[in-house]
mmCIF file with all atom_site columns, C-alpha atoms in Angstrom:
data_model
loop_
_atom_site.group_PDB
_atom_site.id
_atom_site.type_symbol
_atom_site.label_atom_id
_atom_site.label_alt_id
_atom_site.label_comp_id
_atom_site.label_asym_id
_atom_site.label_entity_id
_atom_site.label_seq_id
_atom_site.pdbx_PDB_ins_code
_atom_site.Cartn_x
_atom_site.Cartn_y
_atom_site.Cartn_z
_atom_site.occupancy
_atom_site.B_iso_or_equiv
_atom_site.pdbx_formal_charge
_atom_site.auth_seq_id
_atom_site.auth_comp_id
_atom_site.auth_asym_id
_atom_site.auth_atom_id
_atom_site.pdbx_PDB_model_num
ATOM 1   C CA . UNK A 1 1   ? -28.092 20.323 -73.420 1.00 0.00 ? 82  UNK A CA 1
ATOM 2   C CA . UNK A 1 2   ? -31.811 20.676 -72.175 1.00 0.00 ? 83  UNK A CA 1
ATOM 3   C CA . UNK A 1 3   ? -33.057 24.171 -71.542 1.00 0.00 ? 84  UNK A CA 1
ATOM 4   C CA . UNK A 1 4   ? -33.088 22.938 -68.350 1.00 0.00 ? 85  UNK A CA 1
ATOM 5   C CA . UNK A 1 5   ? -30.864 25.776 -67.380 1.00 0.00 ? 86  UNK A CA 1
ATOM 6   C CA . UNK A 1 6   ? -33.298 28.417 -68.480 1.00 0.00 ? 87  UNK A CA 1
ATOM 7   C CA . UNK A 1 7   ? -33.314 31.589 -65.641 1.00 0.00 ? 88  UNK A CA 1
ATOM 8   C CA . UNK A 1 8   ? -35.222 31.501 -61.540 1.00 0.00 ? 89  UNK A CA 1
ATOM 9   C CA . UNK A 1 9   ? -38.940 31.229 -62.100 1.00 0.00 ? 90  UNK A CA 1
ATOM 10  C CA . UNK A 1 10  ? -38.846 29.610 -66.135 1.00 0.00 ? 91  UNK A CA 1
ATOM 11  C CA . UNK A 1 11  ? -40.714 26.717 -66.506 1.00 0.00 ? 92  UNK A CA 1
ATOM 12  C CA . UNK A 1 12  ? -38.109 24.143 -67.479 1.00 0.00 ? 93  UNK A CA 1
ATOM 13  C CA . UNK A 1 13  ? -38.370 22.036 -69.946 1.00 0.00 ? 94  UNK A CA 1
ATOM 14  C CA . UNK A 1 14  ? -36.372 18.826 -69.563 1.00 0.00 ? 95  UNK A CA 1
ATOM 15  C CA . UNK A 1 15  ? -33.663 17.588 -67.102 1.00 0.00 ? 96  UNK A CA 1
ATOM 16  C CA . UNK A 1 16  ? -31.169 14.856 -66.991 1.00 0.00 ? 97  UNK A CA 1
ATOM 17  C CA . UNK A 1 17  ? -30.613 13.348 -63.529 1.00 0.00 ? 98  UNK A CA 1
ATOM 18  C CA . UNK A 1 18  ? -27.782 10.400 -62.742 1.00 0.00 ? 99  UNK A CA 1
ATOM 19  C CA . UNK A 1 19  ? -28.515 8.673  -59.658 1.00 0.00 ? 100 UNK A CA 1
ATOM 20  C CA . UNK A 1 20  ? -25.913 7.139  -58.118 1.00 0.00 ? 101 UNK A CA 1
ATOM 21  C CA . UNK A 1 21  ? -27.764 4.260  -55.655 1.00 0.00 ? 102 UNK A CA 1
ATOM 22  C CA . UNK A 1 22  ? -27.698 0.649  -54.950 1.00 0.00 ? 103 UNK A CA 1
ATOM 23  C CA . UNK A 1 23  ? -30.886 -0.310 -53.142 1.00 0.00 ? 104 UNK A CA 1
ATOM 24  C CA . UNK A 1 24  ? -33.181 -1.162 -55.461 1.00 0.00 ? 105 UNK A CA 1
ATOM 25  C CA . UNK A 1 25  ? -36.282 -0.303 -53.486 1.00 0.00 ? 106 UNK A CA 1
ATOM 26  C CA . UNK A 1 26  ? -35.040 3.423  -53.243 1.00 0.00 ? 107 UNK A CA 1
ATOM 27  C CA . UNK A 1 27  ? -34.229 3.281  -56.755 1.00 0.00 ? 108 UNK A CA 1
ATOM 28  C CA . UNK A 1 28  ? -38.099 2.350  -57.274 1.00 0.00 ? 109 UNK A CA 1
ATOM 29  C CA . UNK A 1 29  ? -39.200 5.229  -55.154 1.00 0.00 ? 110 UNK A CA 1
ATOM 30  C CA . UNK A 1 30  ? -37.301 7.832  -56.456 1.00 0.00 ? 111 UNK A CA 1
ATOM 31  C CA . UNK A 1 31  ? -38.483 6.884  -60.089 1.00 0.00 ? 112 UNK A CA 1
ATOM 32  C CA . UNK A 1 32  ? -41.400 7.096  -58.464 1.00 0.00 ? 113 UNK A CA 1
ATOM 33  C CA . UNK A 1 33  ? -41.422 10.747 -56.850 1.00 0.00 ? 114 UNK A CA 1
ATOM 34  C CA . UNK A 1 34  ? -40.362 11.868 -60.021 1.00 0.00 ? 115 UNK A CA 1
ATOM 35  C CA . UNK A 1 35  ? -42.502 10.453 -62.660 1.00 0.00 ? 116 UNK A CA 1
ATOM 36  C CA . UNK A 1 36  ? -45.431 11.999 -60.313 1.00 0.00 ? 117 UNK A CA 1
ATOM 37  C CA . UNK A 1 37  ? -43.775 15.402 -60.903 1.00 0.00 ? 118 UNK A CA 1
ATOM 38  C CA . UNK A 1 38  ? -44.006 18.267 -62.605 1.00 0.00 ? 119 UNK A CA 1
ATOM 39  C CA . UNK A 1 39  ? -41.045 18.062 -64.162 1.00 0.00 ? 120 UNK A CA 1
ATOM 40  C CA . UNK A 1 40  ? -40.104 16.343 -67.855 1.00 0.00 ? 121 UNK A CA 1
ATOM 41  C CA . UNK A 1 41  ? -37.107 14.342 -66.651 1.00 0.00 ? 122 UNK A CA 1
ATOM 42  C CA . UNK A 1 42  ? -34.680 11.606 -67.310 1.00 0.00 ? 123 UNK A CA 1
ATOM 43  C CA . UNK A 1 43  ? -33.442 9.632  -64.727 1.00 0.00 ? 124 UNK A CA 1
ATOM 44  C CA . UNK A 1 44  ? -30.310 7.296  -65.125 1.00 0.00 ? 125 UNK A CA 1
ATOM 45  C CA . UNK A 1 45  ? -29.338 4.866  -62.586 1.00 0.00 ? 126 UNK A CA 1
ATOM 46  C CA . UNK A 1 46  ? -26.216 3.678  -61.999 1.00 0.00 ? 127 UNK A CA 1
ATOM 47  C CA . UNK A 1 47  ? -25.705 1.461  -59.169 1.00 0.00 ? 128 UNK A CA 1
ATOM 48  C CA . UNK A 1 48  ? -22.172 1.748  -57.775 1.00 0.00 ? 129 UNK A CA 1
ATOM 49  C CA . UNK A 1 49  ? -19.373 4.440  -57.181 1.00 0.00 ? 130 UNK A CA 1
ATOM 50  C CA . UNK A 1 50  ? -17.271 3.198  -60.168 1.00 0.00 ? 131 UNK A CA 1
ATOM 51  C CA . UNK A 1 51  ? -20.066 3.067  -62.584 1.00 0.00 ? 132 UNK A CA 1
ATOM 52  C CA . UNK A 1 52  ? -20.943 6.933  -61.757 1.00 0.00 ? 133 UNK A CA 1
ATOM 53  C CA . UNK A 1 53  ? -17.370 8.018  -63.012 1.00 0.00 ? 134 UNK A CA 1
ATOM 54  C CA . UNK A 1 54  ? -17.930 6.043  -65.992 1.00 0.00 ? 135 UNK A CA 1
ATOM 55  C CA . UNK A 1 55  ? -21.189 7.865  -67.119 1.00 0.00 ? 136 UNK A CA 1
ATOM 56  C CA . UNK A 1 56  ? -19.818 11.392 -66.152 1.00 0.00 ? 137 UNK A CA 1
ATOM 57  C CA . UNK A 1 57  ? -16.668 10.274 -68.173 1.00 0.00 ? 138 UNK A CA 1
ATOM 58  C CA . UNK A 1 58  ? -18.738 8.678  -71.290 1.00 0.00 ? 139 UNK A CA 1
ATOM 59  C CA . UNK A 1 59  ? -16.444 5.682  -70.847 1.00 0.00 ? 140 UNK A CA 1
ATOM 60  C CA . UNK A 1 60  ? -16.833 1.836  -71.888 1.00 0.00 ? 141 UNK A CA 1
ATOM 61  C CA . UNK A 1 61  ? -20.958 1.378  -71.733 1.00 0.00 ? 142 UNK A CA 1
ATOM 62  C CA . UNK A 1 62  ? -21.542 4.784  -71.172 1.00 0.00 ? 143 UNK A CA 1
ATOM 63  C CA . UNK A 1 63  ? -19.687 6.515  -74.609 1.00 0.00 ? 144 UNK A CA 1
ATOM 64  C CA . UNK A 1 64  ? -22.890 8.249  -75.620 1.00 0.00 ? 145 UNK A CA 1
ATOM 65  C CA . UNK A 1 65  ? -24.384 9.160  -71.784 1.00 0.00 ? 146 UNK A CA 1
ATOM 66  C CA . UNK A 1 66  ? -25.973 12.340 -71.282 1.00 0.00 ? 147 UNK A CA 1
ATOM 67  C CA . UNK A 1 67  ? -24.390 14.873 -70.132 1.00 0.00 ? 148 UNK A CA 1
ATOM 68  C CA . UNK A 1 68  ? -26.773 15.225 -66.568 1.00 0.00 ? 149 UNK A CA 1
ATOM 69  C CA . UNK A 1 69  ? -28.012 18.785 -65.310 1.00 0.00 ? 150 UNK A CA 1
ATOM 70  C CA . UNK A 1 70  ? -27.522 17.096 -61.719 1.00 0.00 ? 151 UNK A CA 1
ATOM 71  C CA . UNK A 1 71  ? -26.545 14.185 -59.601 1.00 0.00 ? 152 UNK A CA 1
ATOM 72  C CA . UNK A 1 72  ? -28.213 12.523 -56.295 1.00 0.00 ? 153 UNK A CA 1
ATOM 73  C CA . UNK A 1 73  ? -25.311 10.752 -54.836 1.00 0.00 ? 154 UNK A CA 1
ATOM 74  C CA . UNK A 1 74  ? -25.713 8.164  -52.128 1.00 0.00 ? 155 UNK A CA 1
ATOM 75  C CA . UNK A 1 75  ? -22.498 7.927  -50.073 1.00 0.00 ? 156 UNK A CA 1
ATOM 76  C CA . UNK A 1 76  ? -22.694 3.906  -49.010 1.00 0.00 ? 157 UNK A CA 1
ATOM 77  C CA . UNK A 1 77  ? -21.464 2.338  -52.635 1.00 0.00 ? 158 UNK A CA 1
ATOM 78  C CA . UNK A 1 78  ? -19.647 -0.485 -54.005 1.00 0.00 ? 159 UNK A CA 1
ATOM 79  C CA . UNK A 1 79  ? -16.378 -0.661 -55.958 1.00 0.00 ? 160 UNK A CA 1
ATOM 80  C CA . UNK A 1 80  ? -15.801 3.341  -55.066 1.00 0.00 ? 161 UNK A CA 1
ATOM 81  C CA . UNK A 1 81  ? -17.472 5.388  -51.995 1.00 0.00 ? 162 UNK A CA 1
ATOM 82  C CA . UNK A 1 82  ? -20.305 8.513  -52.902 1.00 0.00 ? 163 UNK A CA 1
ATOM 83  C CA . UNK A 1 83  ? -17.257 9.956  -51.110 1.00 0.00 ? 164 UNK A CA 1
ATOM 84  C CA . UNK A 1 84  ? -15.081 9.449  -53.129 1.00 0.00 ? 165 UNK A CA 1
ATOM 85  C CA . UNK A 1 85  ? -16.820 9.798  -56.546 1.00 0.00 ? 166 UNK A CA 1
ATOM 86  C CA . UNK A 1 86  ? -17.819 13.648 -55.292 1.00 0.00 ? 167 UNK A CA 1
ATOM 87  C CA . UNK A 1 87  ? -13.972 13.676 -54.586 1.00 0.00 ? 168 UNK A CA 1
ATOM 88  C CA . UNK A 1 88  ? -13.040 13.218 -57.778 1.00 0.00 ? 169 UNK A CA 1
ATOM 89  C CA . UNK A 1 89  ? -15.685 15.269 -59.606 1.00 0.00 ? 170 UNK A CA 1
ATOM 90  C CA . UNK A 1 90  ? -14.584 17.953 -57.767 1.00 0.00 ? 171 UNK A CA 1
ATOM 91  C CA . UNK A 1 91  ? -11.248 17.419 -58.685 1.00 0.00 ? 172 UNK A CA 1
ATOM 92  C CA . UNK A 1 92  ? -12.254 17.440 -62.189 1.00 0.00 ? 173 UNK A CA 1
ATOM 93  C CA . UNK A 1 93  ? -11.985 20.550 -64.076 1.00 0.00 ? 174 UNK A CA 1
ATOM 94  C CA . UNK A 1 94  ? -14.542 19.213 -66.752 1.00 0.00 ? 175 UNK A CA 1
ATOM 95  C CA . UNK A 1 95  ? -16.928 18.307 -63.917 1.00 0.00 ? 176 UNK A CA 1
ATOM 96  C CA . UNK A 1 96  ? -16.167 20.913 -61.021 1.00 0.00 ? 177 UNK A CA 1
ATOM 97  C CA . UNK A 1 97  ? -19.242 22.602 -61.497 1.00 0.00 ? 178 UNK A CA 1
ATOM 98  C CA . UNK A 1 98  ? -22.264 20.150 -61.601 1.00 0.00 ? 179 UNK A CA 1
ATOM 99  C CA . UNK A 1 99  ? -24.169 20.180 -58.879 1.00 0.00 ? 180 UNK A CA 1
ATOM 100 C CA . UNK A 1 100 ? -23.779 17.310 -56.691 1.00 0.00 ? 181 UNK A CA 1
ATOM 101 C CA . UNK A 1 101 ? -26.413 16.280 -53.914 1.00 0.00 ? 182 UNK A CA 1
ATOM 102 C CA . UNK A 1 102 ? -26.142 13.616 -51.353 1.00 0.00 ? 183 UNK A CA 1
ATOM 103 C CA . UNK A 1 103 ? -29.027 11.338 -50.881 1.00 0.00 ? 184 UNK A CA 1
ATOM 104 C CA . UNK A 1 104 ? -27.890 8.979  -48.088 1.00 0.00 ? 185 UNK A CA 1
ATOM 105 C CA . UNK A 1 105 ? -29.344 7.352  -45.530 1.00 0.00 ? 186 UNK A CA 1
ATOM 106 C CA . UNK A 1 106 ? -26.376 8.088  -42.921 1.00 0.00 ? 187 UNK A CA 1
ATOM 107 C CA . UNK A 1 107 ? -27.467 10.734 -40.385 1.00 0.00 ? 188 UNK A CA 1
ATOM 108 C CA . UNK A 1 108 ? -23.649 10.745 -38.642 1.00 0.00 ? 189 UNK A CA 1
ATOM 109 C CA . UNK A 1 109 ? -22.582 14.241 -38.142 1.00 0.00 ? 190 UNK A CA 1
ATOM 110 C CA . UNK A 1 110 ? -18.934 13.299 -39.674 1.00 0.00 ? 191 UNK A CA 1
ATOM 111 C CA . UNK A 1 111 ? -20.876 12.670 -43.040 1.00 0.00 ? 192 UNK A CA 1
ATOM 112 C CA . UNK A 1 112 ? -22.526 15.577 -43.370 1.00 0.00 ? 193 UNK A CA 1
ATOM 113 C CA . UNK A 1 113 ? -19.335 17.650 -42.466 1.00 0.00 ? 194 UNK A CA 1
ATOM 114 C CA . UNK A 1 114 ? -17.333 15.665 -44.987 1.00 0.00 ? 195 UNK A CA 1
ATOM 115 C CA . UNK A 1 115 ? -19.845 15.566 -47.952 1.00 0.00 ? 196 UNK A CA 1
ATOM 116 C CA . UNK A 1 116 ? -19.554 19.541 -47.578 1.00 0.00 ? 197 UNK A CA 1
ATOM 117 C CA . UNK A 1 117 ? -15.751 19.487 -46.944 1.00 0.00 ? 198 UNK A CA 1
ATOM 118 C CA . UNK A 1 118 ? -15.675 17.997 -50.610 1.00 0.00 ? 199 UNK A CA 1
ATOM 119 C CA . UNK A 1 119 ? -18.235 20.502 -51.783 1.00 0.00 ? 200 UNK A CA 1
ATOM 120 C CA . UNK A 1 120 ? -21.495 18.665 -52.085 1.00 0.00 ? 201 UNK A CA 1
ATOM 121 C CA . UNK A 1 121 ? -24.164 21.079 -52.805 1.00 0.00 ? 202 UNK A CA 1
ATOM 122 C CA . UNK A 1 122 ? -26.359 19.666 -50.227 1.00 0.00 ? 203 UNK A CA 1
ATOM 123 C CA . UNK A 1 123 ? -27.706 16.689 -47.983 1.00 0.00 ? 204 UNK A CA 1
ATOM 124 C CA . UNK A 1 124 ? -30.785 14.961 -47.544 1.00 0.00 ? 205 UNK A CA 1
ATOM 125 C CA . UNK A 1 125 ? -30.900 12.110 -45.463 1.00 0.00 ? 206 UNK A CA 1
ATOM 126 C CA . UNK A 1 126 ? -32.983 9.383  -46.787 1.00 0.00 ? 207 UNK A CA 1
ATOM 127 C CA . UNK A 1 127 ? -36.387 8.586  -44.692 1.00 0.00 ? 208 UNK A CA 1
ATOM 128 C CA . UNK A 1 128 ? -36.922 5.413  -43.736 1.00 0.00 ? 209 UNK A CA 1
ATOM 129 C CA . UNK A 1 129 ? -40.878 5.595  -44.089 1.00 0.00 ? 210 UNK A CA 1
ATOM 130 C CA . UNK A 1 130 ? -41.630 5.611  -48.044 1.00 0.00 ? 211 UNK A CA 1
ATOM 131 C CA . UNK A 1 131 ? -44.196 8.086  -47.842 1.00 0.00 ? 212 UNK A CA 1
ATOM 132 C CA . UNK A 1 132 ? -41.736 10.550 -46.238 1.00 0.00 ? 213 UNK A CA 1
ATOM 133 C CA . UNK A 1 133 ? -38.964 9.351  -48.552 1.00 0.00 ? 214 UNK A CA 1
ATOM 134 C CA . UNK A 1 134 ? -41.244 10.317 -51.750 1.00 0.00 ? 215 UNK A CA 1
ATOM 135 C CA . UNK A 1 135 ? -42.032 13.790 -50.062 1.00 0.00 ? 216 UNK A CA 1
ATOM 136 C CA . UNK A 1 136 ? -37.975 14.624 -49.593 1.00 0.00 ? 217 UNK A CA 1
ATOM 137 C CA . UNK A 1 137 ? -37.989 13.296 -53.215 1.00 0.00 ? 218 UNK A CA 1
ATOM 138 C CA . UNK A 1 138 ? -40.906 15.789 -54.348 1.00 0.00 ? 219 UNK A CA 1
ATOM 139 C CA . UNK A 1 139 ? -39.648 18.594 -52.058 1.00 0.00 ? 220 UNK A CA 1
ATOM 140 C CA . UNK A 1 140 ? -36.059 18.332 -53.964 1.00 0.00 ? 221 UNK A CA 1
ATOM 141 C CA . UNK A 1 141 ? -37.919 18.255 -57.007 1.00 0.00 ? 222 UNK A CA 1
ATOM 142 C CA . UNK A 1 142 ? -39.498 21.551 -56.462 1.00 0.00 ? 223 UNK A CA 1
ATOM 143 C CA . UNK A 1 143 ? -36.551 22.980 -55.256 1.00 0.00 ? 224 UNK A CA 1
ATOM 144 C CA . UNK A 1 144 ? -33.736 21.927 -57.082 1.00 0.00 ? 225 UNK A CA 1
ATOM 145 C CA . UNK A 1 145 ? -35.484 21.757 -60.702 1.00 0.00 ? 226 UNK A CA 1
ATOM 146 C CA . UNK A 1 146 ? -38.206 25.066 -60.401 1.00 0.00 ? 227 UNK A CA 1
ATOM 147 C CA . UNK A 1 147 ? -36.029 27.539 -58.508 1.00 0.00 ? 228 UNK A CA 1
ATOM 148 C CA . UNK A 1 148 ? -32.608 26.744 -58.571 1.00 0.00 ? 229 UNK A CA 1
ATOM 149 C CA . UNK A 1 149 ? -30.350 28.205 -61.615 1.00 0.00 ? 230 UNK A CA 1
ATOM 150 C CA . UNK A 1 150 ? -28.051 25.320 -62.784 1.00 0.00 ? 231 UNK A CA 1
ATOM 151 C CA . UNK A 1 151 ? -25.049 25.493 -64.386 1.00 0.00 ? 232 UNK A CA 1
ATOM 152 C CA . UNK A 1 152 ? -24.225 24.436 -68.175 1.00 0.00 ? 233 UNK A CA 1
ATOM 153 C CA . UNK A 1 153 ? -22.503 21.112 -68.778 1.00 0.00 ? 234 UNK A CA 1
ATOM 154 C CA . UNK A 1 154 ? -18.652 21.667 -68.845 1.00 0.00 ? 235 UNK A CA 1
ATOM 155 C CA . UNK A 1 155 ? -17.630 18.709 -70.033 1.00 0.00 ? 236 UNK A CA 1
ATOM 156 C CA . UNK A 1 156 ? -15.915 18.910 -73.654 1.00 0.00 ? 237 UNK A CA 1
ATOM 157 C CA . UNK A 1 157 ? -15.713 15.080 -74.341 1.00 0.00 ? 238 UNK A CA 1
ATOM 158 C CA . UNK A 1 158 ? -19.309 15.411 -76.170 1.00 0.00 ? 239 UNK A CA 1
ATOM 159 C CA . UNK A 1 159 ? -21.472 16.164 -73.438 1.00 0.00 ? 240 UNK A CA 1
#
């Protein structure tokens, strides 16, 4: 993996993000908000629930995917919910672990209780203005990828 993982505080050096979304205009933003980081990153798109488990799984297509430090997770997907692809990542002993973070634009209080119910690690509600949207982007950025410890890849199918 990337040293990524290196302590609180470390400059990091490079991480791997999967994002899980469908709309192709908040696709293009998020690309955005994070190739005007600070951050070295690689960001992998996938654009539906079913696809997701097929990265994290390194299955048909996705036999040589990264192993990713992190995933933003919209809940509103075809083939197979955000719900339930955080389901079954949690249920996964290989995947338990990686951090998980909802990027939706549902604000519905049963949502937010049920992302966390399955464990998410948190959840940001999408902006509707793009300027805002690239600031929650930024403000994740700072957060989840400067301060924030992460965990090393557990999964042992060559990832």
């Amino acid at each position: 993996m990337s040293d990524a993982r290196a302590g609180s505080g470390q400059t990091r050096q490079e991480v791997d993000i999967l994002l899980v979304e469908d709309n192709p205009g908040d696709v293009r933003l998020t690309k955005e908000a994070f190739t005007d980081g600070a951050i070295d990153n690689t960001l992998h798109v996938v654009t539906d629930g079913k696809e997701a488990l097929n990265f994290l799984h390194q299955r048909d297509e996705y036999a040589d995917a990264a192993c990713p430090d992190l995933v933003l997770l919209d809940l509103n997907l075809p083939k197979k919910s955000g719900e339930e692809v955080l389901e079954e990542i949690r249920g996964d002993e290989d995947l338990q672990r990686l951090p998980v973070i909802i990027l939706t634009s549902s604000e519905a209080q049963e949502d937010v209780l049920r992302s966390y119910e399955l464990q998410a690690n948190a959840y940001l509600t999408k902006p509707v203005d793009p300027d805002a949207f690239l600031d929650t982007i930024q403000t994740f950025e700072e957060f989840w990828l400067r301060v924030v410890r992460l965990p090393p890849c557990d999964r042992t199918d060559g990832g």
